[in-house]
Coordinates of C-alpha atoms and ligand atoms in Angstrom, one line a residue:
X231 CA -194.9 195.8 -72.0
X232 CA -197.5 198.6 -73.0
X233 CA -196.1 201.2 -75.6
X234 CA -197.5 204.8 -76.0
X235 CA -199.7 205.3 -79.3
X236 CA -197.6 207.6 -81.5
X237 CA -198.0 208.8 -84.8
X238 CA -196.8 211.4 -87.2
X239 CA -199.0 214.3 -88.9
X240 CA -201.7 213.4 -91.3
X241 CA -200.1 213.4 -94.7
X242 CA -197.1 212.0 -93.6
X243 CA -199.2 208.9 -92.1
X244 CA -200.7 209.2 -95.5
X245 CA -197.4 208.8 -97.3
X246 CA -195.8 206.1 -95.1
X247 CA -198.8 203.9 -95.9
X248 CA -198.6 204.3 -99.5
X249 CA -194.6 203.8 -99.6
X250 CA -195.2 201.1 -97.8
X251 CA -198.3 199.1 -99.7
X252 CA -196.8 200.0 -102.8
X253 CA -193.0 198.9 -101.9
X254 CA -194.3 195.7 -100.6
X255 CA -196.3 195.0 -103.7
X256 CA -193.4 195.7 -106.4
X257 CA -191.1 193.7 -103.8
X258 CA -193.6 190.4 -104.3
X259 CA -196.2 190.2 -107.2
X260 CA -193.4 189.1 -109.4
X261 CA -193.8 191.9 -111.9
X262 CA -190.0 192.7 -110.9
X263 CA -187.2 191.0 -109.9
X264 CA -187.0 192.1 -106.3
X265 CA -183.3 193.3 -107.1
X266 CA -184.0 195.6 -108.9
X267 CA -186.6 197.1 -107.0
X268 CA -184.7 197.3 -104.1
X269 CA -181.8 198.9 -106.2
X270 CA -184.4 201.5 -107.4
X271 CA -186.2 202.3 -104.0
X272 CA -182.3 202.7 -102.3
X273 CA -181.5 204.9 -104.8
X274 CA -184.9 206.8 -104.1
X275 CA -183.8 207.1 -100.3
X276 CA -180.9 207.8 -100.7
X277 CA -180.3 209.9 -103.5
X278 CA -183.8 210.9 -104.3
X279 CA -185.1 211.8 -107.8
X280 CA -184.5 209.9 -111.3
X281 CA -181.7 208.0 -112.0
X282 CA -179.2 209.4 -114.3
X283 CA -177.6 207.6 -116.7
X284 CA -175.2 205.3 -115.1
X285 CA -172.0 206.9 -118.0
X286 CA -173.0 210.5 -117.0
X287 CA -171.7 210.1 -113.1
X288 CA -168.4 210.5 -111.6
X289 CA -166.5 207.3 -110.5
X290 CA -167.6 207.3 -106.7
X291 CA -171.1 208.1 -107.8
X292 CA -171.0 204.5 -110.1
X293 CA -170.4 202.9 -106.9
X294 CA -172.7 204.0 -105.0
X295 CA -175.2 202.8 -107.2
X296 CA -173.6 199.4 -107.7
X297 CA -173.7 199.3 -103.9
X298 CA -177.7 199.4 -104.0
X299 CA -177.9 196.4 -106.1
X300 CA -178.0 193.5 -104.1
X301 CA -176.0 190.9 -106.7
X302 CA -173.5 193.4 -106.4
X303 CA -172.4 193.0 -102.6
X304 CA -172.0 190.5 -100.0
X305 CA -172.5 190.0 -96.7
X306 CA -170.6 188.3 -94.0
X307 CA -172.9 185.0 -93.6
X308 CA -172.4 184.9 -97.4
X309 CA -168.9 183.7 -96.7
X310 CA -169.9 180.7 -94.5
X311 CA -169.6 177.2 -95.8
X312 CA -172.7 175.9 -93.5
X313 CA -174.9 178.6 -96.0
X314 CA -177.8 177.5 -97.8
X315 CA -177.0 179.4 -100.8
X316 CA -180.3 179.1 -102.3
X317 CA -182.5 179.8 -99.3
X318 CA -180.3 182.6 -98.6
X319 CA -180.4 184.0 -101.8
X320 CA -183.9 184.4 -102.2
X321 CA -184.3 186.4 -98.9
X322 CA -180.7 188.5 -100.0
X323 CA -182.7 191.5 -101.5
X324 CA -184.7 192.1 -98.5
X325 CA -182.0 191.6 -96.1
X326 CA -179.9 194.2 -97.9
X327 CA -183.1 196.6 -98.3
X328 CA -183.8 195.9 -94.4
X329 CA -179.7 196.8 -93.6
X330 CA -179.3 199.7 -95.9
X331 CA -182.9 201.2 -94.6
X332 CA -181.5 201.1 -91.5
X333 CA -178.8 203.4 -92.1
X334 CA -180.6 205.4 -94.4
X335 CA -181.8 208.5 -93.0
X336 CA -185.1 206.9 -92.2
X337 CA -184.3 204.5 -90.5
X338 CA -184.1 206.4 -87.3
X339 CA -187.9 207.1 -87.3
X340 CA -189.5 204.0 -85.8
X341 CA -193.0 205.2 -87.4
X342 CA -192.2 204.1 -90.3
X343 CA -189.3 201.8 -89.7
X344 CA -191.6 199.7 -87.1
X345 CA -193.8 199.1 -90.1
X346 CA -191.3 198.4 -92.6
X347 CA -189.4 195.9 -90.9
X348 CA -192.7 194.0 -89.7
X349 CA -193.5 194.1 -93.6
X350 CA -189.8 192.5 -94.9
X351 CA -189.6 190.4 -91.4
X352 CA -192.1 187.7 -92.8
X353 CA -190.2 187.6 -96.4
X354 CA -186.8 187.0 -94.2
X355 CA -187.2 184.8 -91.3
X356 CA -188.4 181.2 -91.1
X357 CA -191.2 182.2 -89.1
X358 CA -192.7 185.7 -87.5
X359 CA -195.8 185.9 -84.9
X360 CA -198.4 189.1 -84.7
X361 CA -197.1 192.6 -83.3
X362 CA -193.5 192.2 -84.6
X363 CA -191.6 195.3 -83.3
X364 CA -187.7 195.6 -83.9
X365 CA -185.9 198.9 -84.0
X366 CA -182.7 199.8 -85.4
X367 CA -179.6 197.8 -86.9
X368 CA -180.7 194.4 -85.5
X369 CA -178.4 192.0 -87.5
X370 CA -178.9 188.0 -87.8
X371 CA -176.7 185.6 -89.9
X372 CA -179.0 183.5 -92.5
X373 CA -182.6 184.7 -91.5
X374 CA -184.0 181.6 -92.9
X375 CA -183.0 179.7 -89.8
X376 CA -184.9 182.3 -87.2
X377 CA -188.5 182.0 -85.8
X378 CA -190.5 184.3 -83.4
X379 CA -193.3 184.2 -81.5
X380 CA -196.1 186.6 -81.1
X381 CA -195.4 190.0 -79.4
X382 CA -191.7 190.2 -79.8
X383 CA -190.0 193.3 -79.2
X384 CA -186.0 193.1 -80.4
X385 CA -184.5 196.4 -79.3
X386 CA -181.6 198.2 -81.1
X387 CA -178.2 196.5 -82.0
X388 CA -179.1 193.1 -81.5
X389 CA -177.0 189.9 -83.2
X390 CA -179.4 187.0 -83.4
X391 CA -176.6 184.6 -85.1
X392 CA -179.3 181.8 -86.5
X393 CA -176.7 179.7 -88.3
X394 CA -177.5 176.7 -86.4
X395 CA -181.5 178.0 -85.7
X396 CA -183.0 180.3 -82.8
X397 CA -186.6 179.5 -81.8
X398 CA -187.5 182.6 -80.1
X399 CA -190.9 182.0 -77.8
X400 CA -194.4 184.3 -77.5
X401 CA -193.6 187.5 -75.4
X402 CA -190.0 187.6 -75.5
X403 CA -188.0 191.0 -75.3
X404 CA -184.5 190.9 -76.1
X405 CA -182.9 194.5 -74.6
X406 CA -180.3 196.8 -76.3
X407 CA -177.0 195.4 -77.3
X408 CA -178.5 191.4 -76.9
X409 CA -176.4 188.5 -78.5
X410 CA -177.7 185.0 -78.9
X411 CA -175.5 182.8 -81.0
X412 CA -176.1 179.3 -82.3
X413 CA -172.7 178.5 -83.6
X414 CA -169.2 177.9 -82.2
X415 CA -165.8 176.5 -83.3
X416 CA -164.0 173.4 -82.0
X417 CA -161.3 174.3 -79.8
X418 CA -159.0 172.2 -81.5
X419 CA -159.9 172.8 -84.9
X420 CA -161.3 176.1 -86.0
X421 CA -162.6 174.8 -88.9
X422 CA -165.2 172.3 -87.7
X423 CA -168.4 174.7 -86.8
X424 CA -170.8 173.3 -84.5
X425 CA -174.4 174.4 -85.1
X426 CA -176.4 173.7 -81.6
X427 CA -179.7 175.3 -81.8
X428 CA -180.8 178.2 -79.6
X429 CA -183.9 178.3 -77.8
X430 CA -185.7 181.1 -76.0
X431 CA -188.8 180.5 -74.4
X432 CA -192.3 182.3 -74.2
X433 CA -191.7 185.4 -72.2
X434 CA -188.3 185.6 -71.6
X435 CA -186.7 189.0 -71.2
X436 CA -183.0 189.1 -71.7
X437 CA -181.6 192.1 -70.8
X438 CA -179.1 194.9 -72.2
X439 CA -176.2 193.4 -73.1
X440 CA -176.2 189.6 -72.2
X441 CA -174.9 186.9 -74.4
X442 CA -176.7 183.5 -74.8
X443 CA -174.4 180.7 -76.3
X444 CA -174.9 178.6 -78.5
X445 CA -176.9 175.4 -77.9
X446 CA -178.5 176.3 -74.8
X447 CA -182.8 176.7 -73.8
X448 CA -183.5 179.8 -71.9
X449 CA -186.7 178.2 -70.1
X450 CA -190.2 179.5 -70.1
X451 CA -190.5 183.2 -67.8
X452 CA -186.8 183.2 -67.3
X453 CA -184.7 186.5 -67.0
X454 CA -181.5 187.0 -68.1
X455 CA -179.7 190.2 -66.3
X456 CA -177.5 192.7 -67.7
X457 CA -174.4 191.6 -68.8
X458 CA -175.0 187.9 -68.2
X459 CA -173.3 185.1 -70.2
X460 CA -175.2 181.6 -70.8
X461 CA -173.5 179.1 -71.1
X462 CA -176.3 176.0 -69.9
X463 CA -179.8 175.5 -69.9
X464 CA -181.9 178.1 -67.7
X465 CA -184.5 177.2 -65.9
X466 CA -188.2 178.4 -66.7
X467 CA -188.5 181.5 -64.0
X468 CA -185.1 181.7 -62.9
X469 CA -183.1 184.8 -62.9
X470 CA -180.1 184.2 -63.7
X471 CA -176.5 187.1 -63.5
X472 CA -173.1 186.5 -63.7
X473 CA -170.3 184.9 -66.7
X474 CA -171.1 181.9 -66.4
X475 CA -175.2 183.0 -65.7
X476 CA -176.3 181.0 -62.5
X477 CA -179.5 181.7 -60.8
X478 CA -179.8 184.1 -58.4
X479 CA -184.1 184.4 -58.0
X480 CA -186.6 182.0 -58.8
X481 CA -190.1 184.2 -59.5
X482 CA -193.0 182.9 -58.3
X483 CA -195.3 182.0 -61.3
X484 CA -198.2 183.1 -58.8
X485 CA -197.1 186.9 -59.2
X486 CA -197.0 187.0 -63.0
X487 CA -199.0 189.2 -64.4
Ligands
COA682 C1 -181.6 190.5 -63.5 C2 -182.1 191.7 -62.7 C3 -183.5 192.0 -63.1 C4 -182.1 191.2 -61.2 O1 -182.7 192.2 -60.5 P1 -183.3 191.8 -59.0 O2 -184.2 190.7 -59.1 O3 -183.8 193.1 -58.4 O4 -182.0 191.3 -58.2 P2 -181.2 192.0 -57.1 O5 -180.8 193.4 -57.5 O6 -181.8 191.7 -55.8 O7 -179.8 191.1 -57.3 C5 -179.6 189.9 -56.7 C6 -178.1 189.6 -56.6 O8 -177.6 189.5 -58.0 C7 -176.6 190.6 -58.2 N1 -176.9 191.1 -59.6 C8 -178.0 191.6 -60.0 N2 -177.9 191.9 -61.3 C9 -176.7 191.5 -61.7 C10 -176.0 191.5 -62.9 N3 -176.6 191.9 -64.0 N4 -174.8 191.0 -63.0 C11 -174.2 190.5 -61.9 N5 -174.8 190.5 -60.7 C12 -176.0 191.0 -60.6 C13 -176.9 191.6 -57.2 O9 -175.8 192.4 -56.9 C14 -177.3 190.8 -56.0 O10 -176.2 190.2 -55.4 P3 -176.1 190.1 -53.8 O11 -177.2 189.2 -53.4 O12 -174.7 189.5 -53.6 O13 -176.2 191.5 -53.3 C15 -181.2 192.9 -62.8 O14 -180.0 192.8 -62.3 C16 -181.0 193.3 -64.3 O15 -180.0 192.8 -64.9 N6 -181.8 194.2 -64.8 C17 -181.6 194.6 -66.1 C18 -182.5 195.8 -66.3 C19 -183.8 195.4 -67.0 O16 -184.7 195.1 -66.3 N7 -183.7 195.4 -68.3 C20 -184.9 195.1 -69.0 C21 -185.0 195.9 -70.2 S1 -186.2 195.4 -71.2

């Protein structure tokens, strides 16, 4: 799909650029641990200014900074036993800067939040093509077990649940409100989690809210519609509706364009 050009007045271009260059360099010449730069740049956004001396502020002001710090929360996939602890703390301060950006008060402006994510996407995920576009409050599970083609466009509120790996293809969109999981629990026993991988092929387009389970291949140039739940394999081409998704159209691969 063809986006518009945008782009914001001179100085501010300016400005974005340099935020950017320099955030990503303090983030990885390992001059800094990238905690505390991520502590420090959250504070910048969302406080703005110097940082005051930690025994000067008022009880709910201390914990707002400790929130910034990355060793001082966690998140939900922290609590999983299936973790790789280490893999997943290495990418934890970018994950936290990505989530916290997000509901910053920039996070809303895809100028600049189009480029930051496509500059912490390769530091996150297992694997990230050219032309990387994801807007607001996506949400995965370990990062480290996620992959993308080239050209993919994740739109907002996405949950890309990798804990048991999602291969997403070349020139894929995944619409508003998208969930593709790649874990479930036993019916039996809650706590045995099964880890199928997840695979979505090269220009797939699944649309606003559909769920794909875990385990199953959405084929090559298949369409999942609004709403739809896979639960099986679908077929390269075939459109498939409905809980459980079963094809309704089979496009001709003569018509692509
Ligand atoms: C999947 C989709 C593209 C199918 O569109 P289509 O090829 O024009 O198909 P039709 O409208 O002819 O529908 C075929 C049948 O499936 C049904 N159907 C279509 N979409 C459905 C859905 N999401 N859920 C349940 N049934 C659906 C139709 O009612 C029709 O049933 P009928 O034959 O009994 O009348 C469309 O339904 C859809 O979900 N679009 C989402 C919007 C979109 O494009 N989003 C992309 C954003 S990036």
């Amino acid at each position: 799909m063809t986006y518009r050009e945008l782009s914001a007045q001179a100085l501010a271009e300016q400005d974005y650029d340099s935020f950017l260059t320099e955030l990503q360099k303090s983030l990885t010449d390992g001059r800094r641990d990238p905690n505390d730069v991520v502590r420090d740049t959250l504070f910048d956004i969302y406080l703005r200014g110097s940082q005051p001396e930690i025994e000067n502020l008022s009880l709910g002001a201390r914990v707002v900074f400790h929130n910034f710090d990355p060793r001082n929360i966690t998140t939900e996939p922290e609590y999983y036993t299936d973790i790789d602890a280490k893999l997943y703390a290495e990418r934890k301060p970018f994950i936290w800067l990505w989530q916290m950006f997000d509901h910053s008060p920039l996070g809303q402006n895809a100028l600049l939040a189009h480029r930051f994510r496509r500059m912490l996407a390769p530091l996150i995920f297992r694997s990230v093509g050219e032309n990387f576009k994801c807007w607001q409050f996506v949400e995965w599970s370990f990062g480290y077990n996620l992959s993308f083609g080239n050209n993919v466009v994740i739109h907002r509120n996405v949950l890309l649940d990798d804990r048991g790996g999602i291969d997403i293809g070349d020139d894929v969109s995944l619409s508003d409100y998208v969930n593709i999981y790649s874990h479930s629990h036993d019916v039996y026993d809650i706590h045995k989690v099964l880890t199928p991988p997840t695979r979505i092929g090269n220009g797939v387009r699944i649309t606003y809210h559909a769920t794909v389970l875990a385990g199953t291949h959405v084929g090559d140039h298949a369409m999942v519609g609004t709403s739809a739940v896979v639960t099986r394999d679908v077929e390269p081409y075939h459109i498939v509706v409905g809980s459980p998704a079963k094809t309704v159209k089979v496009k001709d691969p003569n018509s692509m364009a």
